[in-house]
Amino acid sequence: MKKYVSFIICIVCSVAAVRSQEIIKETWTEKPVLHSIDSKYKDESAVIILDKRRVEYIDENEELVVYKTLHKLVHIMDDKGIESFNRVYLPVSDNSDIVDIRARTILPDGKIIEVSKNNIKDLKEDDDQVYKIFAMEGLEKGCEVEYYYTYKRNTGFFGAEIFQGRTPVLEASFYLVTPKRLIFEMKPYNSAVKPQDVVENEKKWLTVIEKDIPGVENEKYSAYEANLRRFEYKLAYNTSRNSNDRLLTWDELAKRVYQNYTNCTDKEIKKVNDLISDMKVKNLATETEKIVAVENYLKTNFATRDDIGGADAENLEKIIRSKLSGHLGIVRLYGAIFRQLGLQYEFVLTADRSKNAIDKNFENWNACDNPVIYFPSLKKYMAPTLAEYRFPWIDPNWGGANAFFCKSTTIGNFTTAFGEVKAIPLEDYTKTVINTEADVQLNPLADTLLVNISQIYSGYAAATYKAIFNFASDDNKKKITKEMIKFGTKSENVVSSKMENQDFESYHQNKPFILSATVKASELVERAGSKIIVKIGDIIGPQVEMYQEKPRQFPMEIDYPHILERKIRFTIPEGYTVKNLDDLKISNTYQDKGQTTMGFTSSYQAEGNVVKVTILEEYRRTSYPLSQFEDFKKVINAAADFNKVALVLEKK
């Protein structure tokens, strides 16, 4: 959100010169004693005894700056705990940002090993994130690791602290310390603890302390990060300006977004009109045709990356000339084109519901990460920064939850915008399919299954495959094709294969991506004396199994509603009969208020020597409450049970 909120620093800091303040200096016990850990944690690899955090806004040389302090104390229980905490990562890239840092290991025999600051090294991750890293020395079972550091960070007025993770925490605390004039608000998510607000020594303290936070694993079919205990905060008022004027509201964000996305110079508009002429879209008959044509043209001819910067990075003249743009710039370009074409649209910002949420009643702009364009007359969406999606398909994790809509309004000759938070619905579950059609029969020697198989993907499920077969190298395409065919046959003995509708131009019509293949699969046949075993369940591919000893902690979440329909036609060879056809019949469905919301049903029909198997698996929602876990598990495991079905053929 830094592209949208850089202006607010002057709003908050535009006060008379104030006396510089000093930050709070963190300390630790100079003669530490190892902690006794309750036996209920005996199976844990580590226990976090203290997780203390502090964010301080300081008036410094007539500027408002921000410092963050983190203080952790961890008791190590086993080798896995040693591996997890033998390195400390600092999210700072410059040594000058680090104000204070100390780290030590406290051994069971009382010996203390303090880490030298000279041992801090640089680390660059695959995502280009830069860290400072230092190794903890002498770790062994039963020891404790303690470290704290304070660093200067960019000044921002929104934030979130996640208290929960895989390791249990005995006590977590967060202190938001600000000059008295700045009033922040804080809201808990997945927690019942309420923040406390006090003023002390001309500083305002917003404090939250939470104890006995359980460690949680990343469960299958869960929005792990979104379900963790966290506290979000934002600046709400500045009493030195006007204590009644709420700052950083949704309407304020809408005005800034609208201004950033729509303010164009005459030169920029001229270039946009030239581009529209090159596209040849003006004379297309319908709104949908124009949207589709513009999107396909830009996503075919322009490259978009989030790391494009520079003073003129969003300049449309430069973008059109270079055909390279950052995210803000490409959204500006789409908006300018649609305005020139007379199309009605709204800018939308979304969260990723697997990580966080946009709360109508708490204006945390930081949650508004992902740009989407909404077309009100069509009630459809487009993701301008995602090359793998096409109208009306967007990243499904950007939908199925609240989003921020920037709605324009005109008063006289003046146009501005106001904000509205409401849900983005995903496309109907029937439009996203993951289907399989297969015709299978034994070869004359009865040692190989001859399989003609088609794998069919539409809707949200098609995006990955269309992207692969448009953007990947030829070698990777071959490897992925082989793996996809192997998924339903266990064999790499491919006689032939072909694809249909892998292009993006047909995506808006939801023509399914289809991979068809003819395969000789000896892996699906076994002999047991005079009997022949046909592993017909493998045609649907390996399935997720859900068996767990620990109680389920989080509700169930899937990426998108969808249907999986499989049709298998098996020809029984002459002279044989199948003794266990009823093994093909499995049924587990769940109804909520009289409506089916999820289910797995398989059945068959025998017509002469042909067995027609029909399987319908469906998930009509993205979210299922924890109270439905046992039913959800039964549906998931029903598919896994079918995958294990093998038909037993005996001679008549």
XYZ file of C-alpha atoms in Angstrom:
652
model
C 0.000 0.000 0.000
C 2.977 2.370 0.111
C 2.062 3.648 -3.352
C -1.195 4.965 -1.969
C -0.254 6.179 1.494
C 3.001 8.092 1.156
C 0.992 11.297 1.343
C -0.212 10.613 4.898
C 3.147 11.222 6.539
C 2.788 14.950 5.951
C -0.770 14.847 7.330
C 0.396 13.278 10.573
C 3.665 15.137 10.950
C 2.433 18.615 10.063
C 2.614 19.882 13.611
C 4.684 22.543 15.310
C 8.239 21.536 16.124
C 8.286 19.186 19.098
C 11.038 18.114 21.445
C 12.872 15.017 20.259
C 12.188 11.908 22.287
C 14.295 8.906 23.155
C 13.276 5.352 22.401
C 12.814 2.801 25.157
C 15.887 0.669 25.711
C 15.229 -3.057 25.961
C 16.976 -5.110 28.681
C 17.191 -8.678 29.932
C 17.990 -10.398 33.220
C 21.744 -10.340 33.697
C 21.716 -13.548 35.792
C 19.124 -15.742 34.068
C 17.732 -18.973 35.491
C 16.345 -21.728 33.286
C 12.568 -22.065 33.349
C 10.671 -25.160 34.407
C 8.389 -26.329 31.589
C 5.011 -27.902 32.309
C 4.737 -31.592 31.406
C 1.875 -30.831 29.009
C 4.553 -29.519 26.610
C 6.696 -32.680 26.770
C 5.980 -33.549 23.128
C 6.871 -30.080 21.845
C 10.206 -29.347 20.200
C 10.382 -25.894 21.781
C 8.326 -23.562 23.923
C 8.410 -19.773 23.565
C 8.495 -18.439 27.117
C 8.377 -14.777 26.105
C 7.461 -13.076 22.841
C 7.618 -9.338 23.499
C 7.211 -6.738 20.782
C 7.158 -2.971 20.787
C 6.519 -0.444 18.027
C 7.448 3.150 18.926
C 6.581 6.311 17.049
C 9.151 8.947 18.025
C 9.421 12.666 17.282
C 13.021 12.914 16.146
C 14.529 16.088 14.643
C 11.072 17.372 13.703
C 10.285 14.089 11.945
C 8.131 11.175 13.007
C 10.118 7.944 12.861
C 9.325 4.370 13.844
C 11.370 1.817 15.765
C 10.477 -1.808 16.361
C 11.779 -4.033 19.150
C 11.463 -7.803 19.354
C 12.475 -9.770 22.463
C 12.203 -13.582 22.489
C 13.066 -16.231 25.048
C 12.753 -19.856 23.905
C 13.176 -23.125 25.800
C 14.614 -25.861 23.556
C 13.185 -29.368 24.057
C 14.760 -31.564 21.366
C 16.896 -31.699 18.216
C 14.098 -30.308 16.056
C 13.888 -27.340 18.417
C 17.640 -26.816 18.069
C 17.293 -26.847 14.295
C 14.414 -24.368 14.407
C 16.110 -21.788 16.641
C 19.820 -22.074 15.916
C 19.593 -19.068 13.605
C 17.938 -15.700 14.083
C 16.693 -13.724 11.095
C 16.405 -9.926 11.249
C 14.145 -8.280 8.637
C 16.553 -5.399 7.989
C 18.904 -4.950 5.067
C 21.128 -2.143 6.370
C 23.318 -2.248 9.484
C 22.563 1.430 10.085
C 18.913 0.469 10.755
C 19.904 -1.662 13.749
C 19.875 0.374 16.953
C 20.562 -2.387 19.455
C 21.003 -6.140 19.357
C 21.954 -8.846 21.858
C 21.654 -12.633 21.777
C 22.721 -15.438 24.076
C 22.409 -19.130 24.805
C 21.755 -20.221 28.394
C 22.953 -23.805 28.898
C 21.531 -26.288 31.427
C 24.770 -26.144 33.436
C 24.345 -22.367 33.887
C 26.944 -21.350 31.303
C 26.006 -18.314 29.183
C 27.267 -17.840 25.622
C 26.634 -14.353 24.225
C 26.740 -13.903 20.465
C 29.093 -11.306 19.050
C 27.536 -8.610 16.880
C 30.373 -9.209 14.435
C 28.813 -12.563 13.543
C 25.778 -10.970 11.853
C 25.725 -11.932 8.170
C 23.629 -10.994 5.148
C 21.111 -13.413 3.626
C 19.056 -13.010 0.469
C 16.058 -15.331 0.049
C 14.636 -16.614 -3.252
C 11.957 -13.898 -3.131
C 14.740 -11.243 -2.958
C 13.913 -10.439 0.668
C 17.127 -9.431 2.456
C 17.767 -10.403 6.084
C 20.485 -10.093 8.653
C 21.208 -13.496 10.147
C 23.291 -14.697 13.079
C 23.873 -18.173 14.424
C 23.175 -19.099 18.050
C 26.050 -21.014 19.594
C 26.178 -24.110 21.779
C 22.506 -25.121 21.573
C 21.571 -28.377 23.301
C 18.435 -29.988 24.713
C 17.143 -28.138 27.745
C 18.921 -24.870 26.954
C 17.274 -21.514 26.348
C 17.788 -19.044 23.533
C 17.247 -15.364 24.215
C 17.667 -12.413 21.926
C 16.368 -8.912 21.403
C 16.936 -6.273 18.795
C 15.664 -2.810 17.955
C 15.708 -1.413 14.440
C 14.451 1.622 12.602
C 11.821 0.897 9.985
C 9.845 2.811 7.393
C 7.197 5.106 8.822
C 3.737 3.678 8.243
C 0.440 4.005 10.058
C -1.013 0.533 9.697
C 0.289 -2.745 11.033
C -0.403 -6.260 12.233
C 1.272 -8.548 14.735
C 0.708 -12.306 14.486
C 1.165 -13.962 17.888
C 0.549 -17.574 16.942
C 2.560 -20.179 15.071
C 3.654 -23.792 15.303
C 5.437 -23.299 18.637
C 3.358 -22.710 21.804
C 3.811 -19.334 23.531
C 3.534 -18.906 27.299
C 3.286 -15.119 27.127
C 3.073 -12.737 24.193
C 2.884 -8.978 24.514
C 2.700 -6.058 22.138
C 3.181 -2.396 23.026
C 2.285 0.383 20.597
C 3.910 3.563 21.925
C 3.154 6.928 20.328
C 3.283 10.661 21.023
C 0.217 11.686 22.992
C -1.311 13.528 20.034
C -1.553 10.374 17.887
C -4.471 8.099 18.660
C -4.217 4.579 17.275
C -6.845 1.873 17.351
C -6.171 -1.838 17.666
C -8.422 -4.799 16.907
C -7.941 -8.496 17.761
C -8.663 -11.280 15.276
C -9.111 -14.906 16.358
C -8.544 -13.706 19.924
C -10.771 -12.529 22.778
C -8.106 -10.373 24.445
C -8.887 -6.646 24.472
C -6.141 -3.997 24.145
C -5.521 -1.633 27.077
C -4.982 2.087 26.539
C -3.029 4.351 28.936
C -1.098 7.655 28.819
C 2.221 7.891 30.656
C 4.979 10.549 30.456
C 3.378 12.277 27.459
C 3.298 8.969 25.603
C 0.272 6.932 24.686
C 0.533 3.167 25.270
C -1.758 0.701 23.526
C -0.995 -2.680 25.066
C -2.103 -6.269 24.603
C -0.875 -9.285 26.595
C -1.958 -12.818 25.812
C -0.929 -15.988 27.636
C -0.893 -19.725 26.895
C -1.193 -19.502 23.120
C -1.234 -23.037 21.690
C 0.997 -24.016 18.813
C -0.953 -24.846 15.649
C -0.009 -26.880 12.590
C -0.847 -26.014 9.012
C -3.784 -28.361 8.549
C -4.993 -29.672 5.196
C -7.695 -27.512 3.676
C -7.270 -24.577 6.002
C -6.487 -20.875 5.648
C -3.623 -21.213 8.095
C -2.340 -17.655 8.250
C -5.800 -16.086 8.254
C -6.782 -18.185 11.292
C -3.809 -17.292 13.491
C -4.239 -14.977 16.457
C -3.277 -11.472 15.407
C -3.749 -7.835 16.318
C -4.116 -5.143 13.678
C -3.656 -1.439 14.327
C -4.131 1.852 12.511
C -3.867 5.582 13.118
C -7.331 7.026 13.754
C -6.880 10.628 15.002
C -4.321 13.390 15.402
C -5.439 15.710 18.229
C -2.975 18.425 17.208
C -5.006 18.915 14.015
C -8.634 18.209 14.822
C -9.568 15.529 17.288
C -12.923 14.971 15.584
C -11.544 14.276 12.098
C -11.022 10.550 11.649
C -7.921 9.814 9.598
C -7.257 7.172 6.979
C -10.858 6.217 6.345
C -12.144 4.074 3.489
C -13.374 7.223 1.753
C -9.908 8.767 2.019
C -8.386 5.662 0.465
C -10.940 5.801 -2.344
C -10.004 9.399 -3.158
C -6.301 8.543 -3.247
C -6.799 5.413 -5.350
C -9.033 7.265 -7.778
C -6.548 10.119 -8.068
C -3.555 7.820 -8.600
C -5.343 5.673 -11.161
C -7.183 8.341 -13.178
C -5.089 11.529 -13.279
C -3.586 11.533 -16.766
C -1.895 14.228 -18.802
C -3.015 15.188 -22.297
C 0.129 13.538 -23.694
C -0.699 10.307 -21.893
C -4.256 10.307 -23.242
C -2.982 10.883 -26.790
C -0.722 7.834 -26.493
C -3.613 5.810 -25.068
C -5.815 6.733 -28.037
C -3.036 5.714 -30.432
C -2.821 2.374 -28.613
C -6.590 1.887 -28.882
C -6.319 2.448 -32.636
C -3.631 -0.220 -32.844
C -5.866 -2.619 -30.893
C -8.786 -2.141 -33.307
C -11.352 -2.513 -30.535
C -13.555 0.575 -30.960
C -15.945 -1.060 -33.401
C -16.472 -4.257 -31.457
C -20.169 -4.769 -30.779
C -20.423 -5.508 -27.071
C -18.853 -4.418 -23.805
C -17.627 -7.951 -23.160
C -15.923 -8.132 -26.548
C -14.076 -4.864 -25.890
C -12.966 -5.916 -22.399
C -11.735 -9.290 -23.649
C -9.898 -7.767 -26.608
C -8.163 -5.112 -24.476
C -7.112 -7.639 -21.857
C -5.796 -10.169 -24.365
C -3.864 -7.466 -26.207
C -2.220 -6.004 -23.107
C -1.429 -9.368 -21.521
C 0.042 -10.616 -24.799
C 2.114 -7.536 -25.642
C 2.961 -5.947 -22.267
C 4.986 -7.340 -19.372
C 3.888 -6.525 -15.810
C 6.036 -6.854 -12.685
C 5.602 -5.571 -9.159
C 9.240 -4.478 -8.823
C 9.204 -1.821 -11.564
C 10.138 1.489 -9.926
C 11.438 4.941 -10.697
C 10.064 8.467 -10.732
C 8.127 7.906 -13.973
C 7.277 4.221 -13.474
C 3.538 4.922 -13.788
C 3.830 7.280 -16.769
C 1.600 5.914 -19.532
C 3.755 7.309 -22.345
C 6.738 5.377 -21.051
C 4.710 2.218 -20.415
C 3.236 2.198 -23.919
C 6.655 2.849 -25.429
C 8.541 0.209 -23.406
C 5.660 -2.285 -23.033
C 6.854 -2.824 -19.458
C 4.951 -1.739 -16.373
C 4.592 -2.061 -12.637
C 1.254 -2.958 -11.093
C 0.069 0.579 -10.477
C 1.045 1.635 -13.983
C -0.751 -1.203 -15.749
C -3.951 -0.554 -13.792
C -3.721 3.124 -14.798
C -3.383 1.996 -18.418
C -6.415 -0.295 -18.277
C -8.437 2.479 -16.646
C -7.449 5.059 -19.268
C -8.328 2.670 -22.111
C -11.719 1.778 -20.649
C -12.551 5.467 -20.071
C -11.683 6.317 -23.670
C -13.881 3.425 -24.820
C -16.758 4.696 -22.681
C -16.916 1.577 -20.493
C -18.186 1.809 -16.919
C -15.874 0.237 -14.345
C -14.736 0.495 -10.726
C -11.298 0.035 -9.194
C -11.251 -2.640 -6.499
C -8.575 -3.684 -4.026
C -8.710 -7.142 -2.469
C -7.024 -9.123 0.257
C -5.847 -12.717 -0.073
C -8.400 -14.552 2.080
C -5.901 -17.303 2.837
C -3.834 -14.704 4.724
C -6.033 -11.871 5.985
C -9.283 -10.018 5.450
C -10.659 -6.560 4.717
C -12.795 -5.478 7.646
C -15.560 -2.974 6.889
C -15.408 -1.683 10.465
C -11.613 -1.356 10.742
C -9.818 0.568 8.010
C -6.523 -1.286 7.704
C -5.319 -0.194 4.283
C -2.487 -2.708 4.416
C -4.967 -5.520 3.764
C -5.841 -3.996 0.367
C -3.075 -5.612 -1.647
C -4.422 -6.805 -4.985
C -5.931 -4.684 -7.776
C -9.079 -5.840 -9.577
C -11.361 -4.053 -12.049
C -15.127 -4.464 -11.693
C -17.664 -3.939 -14.479
C -21.002 -3.081 -12.806
C -23.268 -3.675 -15.808
C -21.850 -7.189 -16.255
C -21.227 -7.859 -12.554
C -17.906 -9.411 -13.544
C -14.259 -8.884 -12.591
C -10.835 -8.761 -14.194
C -7.361 -9.136 -12.664
C -5.143 -6.689 -14.622
C -1.846 -7.762 -13.007
C -2.265 -11.543 -13.401
C -1.208 -12.927 -16.771
C -2.637 -16.384 -16.026
C -6.252 -15.209 -15.595
C -8.695 -13.700 -18.054
C -12.042 -11.955 -17.650
C -14.180 -12.921 -15.744
C -11.744 -15.183 -13.868
C -9.525 -13.736 -11.134
C -7.345 -15.393 -8.514
C -10.035 -17.179 -6.452
C -8.289 -16.289 -3.187
C -8.935 -12.641 -4.083
C -12.663 -13.361 -4.091
C -15.081 -15.137 -1.832
C -14.496 -12.419 0.779
C -14.749 -8.671 1.345
C -12.999 -6.260 -0.988
C -12.585 -2.484 -1.143
C -14.515 -0.808 -3.972
C -13.519 2.648 -5.179
C -16.780 4.168 -6.436
C -16.625 7.444 -8.348
C -19.116 10.253 -7.943
C -19.490 13.535 -9.835
C -20.641 16.831 -8.335
C -20.889 19.491 -11.012
C -17.596 19.344 -12.910
C -15.740 17.702 -10.046
C -15.309 13.935 -9.872
C -14.054 12.167 -6.781
C -14.655 8.807 -5.130
C -15.911 7.153 -1.983
C -15.123 3.738 -0.565
C -17.361 0.748 -0.046
C -16.436 -2.611 1.484
C -18.454 -5.557 0.219
C -17.944 -9.140 -0.886
C -16.617 -10.295 -4.241
C -18.602 -13.429 -5.106
C -16.818 -16.202 -6.943
C -18.247 -17.644 -10.132
C -20.840 -20.404 -9.700
C -19.418 -23.769 -8.672
C -20.805 -25.466 -11.795
C -18.468 -23.421 -14.019
C -15.290 -24.867 -12.521
C -14.802 -28.521 -13.319
C -11.985 -31.015 -12.914
C -13.298 -33.934 -14.930
C -11.947 -37.230 -16.210
C -13.305 -39.361 -19.031
C -11.657 -42.721 -19.654
C -12.243 -45.780 -21.806
C -10.253 -48.766 -20.525
C -9.828 -52.356 -21.654
C -7.319 -55.158 -21.319
C -4.917 -56.036 -24.107
C -5.093 -59.569 -25.612
C -2.442 -60.860 -23.176
C -4.391 -59.405 -20.244
C -1.233 -57.876 -18.756
C -1.748 -54.241 -19.737
C -4.643 -51.828 -19.555
C -5.230 -49.819 -22.719
C -6.457 -46.415 -21.563
C -7.948 -43.601 -23.621
C -8.176 -40.774 -21.117
C -9.172 -37.109 -21.181
C -8.503 -34.702 -18.331
C -10.787 -31.678 -18.484
C -10.366 -28.375 -16.614
C -12.520 -25.268 -16.744
C -13.112 -22.122 -14.710
C -10.631 -21.351 -11.952
C -9.030 -24.780 -12.364
C -7.995 -24.038 -15.956
C -5.731 -21.082 -15.129
C -2.731 -23.125 -13.992
C -2.724 -25.339 -17.068
C -3.280 -22.546 -19.553
C -0.383 -20.667 -17.950
C 1.901 -23.699 -18.094
C 1.252 -24.406 -21.747
C 1.618 -20.755 -22.759
C 4.553 -19.597 -20.628
C 6.671 -22.665 -19.794
C 9.640 -23.874 -21.840
C 9.140 -26.734 -24.288
C 11.051 -29.120 -22.030
C 8.893 -28.232 -19.040
C 5.734 -28.615 -21.110
C 6.784 -32.148 -22.028
C 7.586 -33.024 -18.425
C 4.313 -31.636 -17.129
C 2.307 -33.363 -19.862
C 3.902 -36.663 -18.900
C 3.177 -36.084 -15.200
C -0.446 -35.156 -15.897
C -0.993 -38.338 -17.900
C 0.803 -40.409 -15.287
C -1.513 -38.944 -12.624
C -4.454 -40.977 -13.970
C -2.630 -43.988 -15.383
C 0.593 -44.489 -13.335
C 2.271 -45.075 -16.683
C 4.757 -43.200 -18.849
C 4.068 -45.459 -21.835
C 2.175 -42.812 -23.810
C 1.112 -43.820 -27.307
C -0.243 -40.385 -28.252
C -1.535 -37.176 -26.695
C -3.154 -33.911 -27.700
C -4.436 -30.697 -26.121
C -7.422 -28.480 -26.759
C -8.190 -24.899 -25.736
C -4.858 -24.197 -24.080
C -5.036 -20.652 -25.472
C -6.076 -17.710 -23.303
C -8.293 -16.143 -25.965
C -11.007 -18.769 -25.369
C -10.807 -18.471 -21.579
C -13.588 -15.875 -21.282
C -15.964 -18.350 -22.955
C -14.871 -20.968 -20.416
C -13.948 -23.485 -23.064
C -12.327 -26.287 -21.061
C -8.646 -27.065 -21.290
C -8.481 -30.735 -22.340
C -5.515 -33.094 -22.319
C -6.283 -36.375 -24.075
C -3.960 -39.364 -24.266
C -3.757 -43.000 -25.252
C -1.678 -44.968 -22.766
C -0.520 -48.555 -22.250
C -0.612 -48.999 -18.490
C 0.805 -52.328 -17.330
C 1.043 -50.708 -13.877
C -2.745 -50.977 -13.517
C -2.913 -54.764 -13.955
C -1.794 -57.592 -11.662
C -2.120 -61.392 -11.783
C -3.172 -63.474 -8.797
C -3.199 -67.046 -10.030
C -6.041 -67.302 -12.527
C -7.468 -63.980 -11.392
C -6.788 -60.606 -12.984
C -6.668 -57.507 -10.775
C -7.571 -54.244 -12.536
C -6.723 -51.130 -10.484
C -9.574 -49.086 -11.830
C -9.534 -46.638 -8.907
C -6.171 -45.295 -10.058
C -7.885 -43.696 -13.051
C -8.988 -40.780 -10.830
C -5.406 -40.256 -9.637
C -3.987 -40.127 -6.088
C -6.329 -38.449 -3.608
C -5.828 -36.536 -0.369
C -6.424 -38.577 2.781
C -7.492 -36.964 6.032
C -6.674 -39.001 9.101
C -5.371 -37.184 12.169
C -4.838 -37.977 15.806
C -5.008 -34.387 17.069
C -8.360 -32.562 17.172
C -9.050 -30.284 14.211
C -8.264 -26.658 15.058
C -9.357 -24.589 12.067
C -12.407 -24.443 9.764
C -12.037 -25.943 6.317
C -11.171 -23.693 3.381
C -10.743 -24.547 -0.289
C -9.522 -22.349 -3.132
C -12.751 -22.330 -5.132
C -16.108 -24.137 -5.398
C -15.957 -26.845 -8.037
C -17.178 -30.149 -9.436
C -15.148 -33.264 -10.153
C -17.019 -35.603 -12.480
C -15.395 -38.820 -13.664
C -16.760 -41.239 -16.231
C -14.979 -44.532 -16.706
C -15.994 -47.113 -19.303
C -14.448 -50.528 -18.641
C -14.798 -53.431 -21.079
C -14.717 -56.868 -19.421
C -12.751 -59.326 -21.602
C -14.522 -62.320 -23.061
C -14.666 -65.322 -20.759
C -14.339 -63.274 -17.563
C -16.679 -61.920 -14.946
C -16.156 -59.283 -12.233
C -16.898 -60.537 -8.726
C -16.780 -57.246 -6.774
C -18.555 -54.612 -8.851
C -20.318 -53.301 -5.766
C -16.953 -52.028 -4.490
C -17.481 -49.248 -7.024
C -20.430 -47.924 -5.014
C -19.441 -45.299 -2.446
C -21.583 -42.446 -1.164
C -20.921 -39.650 1.301
C -22.811 -36.372 0.925
C -23.629 -33.538 3.299
C -26.638 -31.253 3.315
C -26.920 -27.944 5.112
C -30.469 -26.622 5.516
C -31.721 -29.006 2.873
C -29.055 -28.084 0.287
C -26.152 -30.309 -0.704
C -22.918 -28.440 0.013
C -20.384 -31.233 -0.538
C -20.358 -34.858 -1.492
C -18.804 -37.877 -3.170
C -20.962 -40.462 -4.927
C -19.816 -43.275 -7.195
C -22.029 -45.826 -8.930
C -22.017 -48.123 -11.946
C -24.163 -49.673 -14.638
C -23.355 -53.033 -16.255
C -24.491 -53.339 -19.862
C -23.377 -56.638 -21.321
C -19.616 -56.787 -20.938
C -19.302 -53.009 -20.419
C -19.213 -51.404 -16.966
C -19.972 -47.682 -16.904
C -18.714 -45.985 -13.747
C -19.982 -42.536 -12.824
C -18.419 -40.448 -10.049
C -19.589 -37.061 -8.837
C -17.558 -35.156 -6.263
C -18.548 -31.584 -5.494
C -17.709 -28.693 -3.194
C -20.208 -25.878 -3.533
C -18.624 -23.536 -0.980
C -15.162 -22.205 -0.231
C -15.582 -22.383 3.552
C -16.974 -25.041 5.872
C -17.306 -24.504 9.642
C -15.349 -26.549 12.130
C -18.592 -28.215 13.236
C -18.748 -29.933 9.810
C -15.223 -31.326 9.944
C -16.205 -34.982 10.375
C -18.543 -34.771 7.380
C -15.926 -32.935 5.305
C -13.375 -35.605 6.197
C -15.759 -38.375 5.111
C -16.196 -36.767 1.697
C -12.455 -36.289 1.197
C -11.705 -39.843 2.342
C -14.440 -41.266 0.104
C -12.419 -40.139 -2.928
C -9.295 -41.716 -1.403
C -11.233 -44.941 -0.814
C -12.328 -45.083 -4.457
C -8.737 -44.549 -5.557
C -7.907 -47.871 -3.857
C -10.653 -49.870 -5.592
C -9.412 -52.771 -7.708
C -11.726 -55.037 -9.721
C -11.192 -58.781 -9.457
C -11.748 -60.632 -12.727
C -12.307 -64.383 -12.681
C -12.888 -66.861 -15.486
C -16.485 -67.882 -15.952
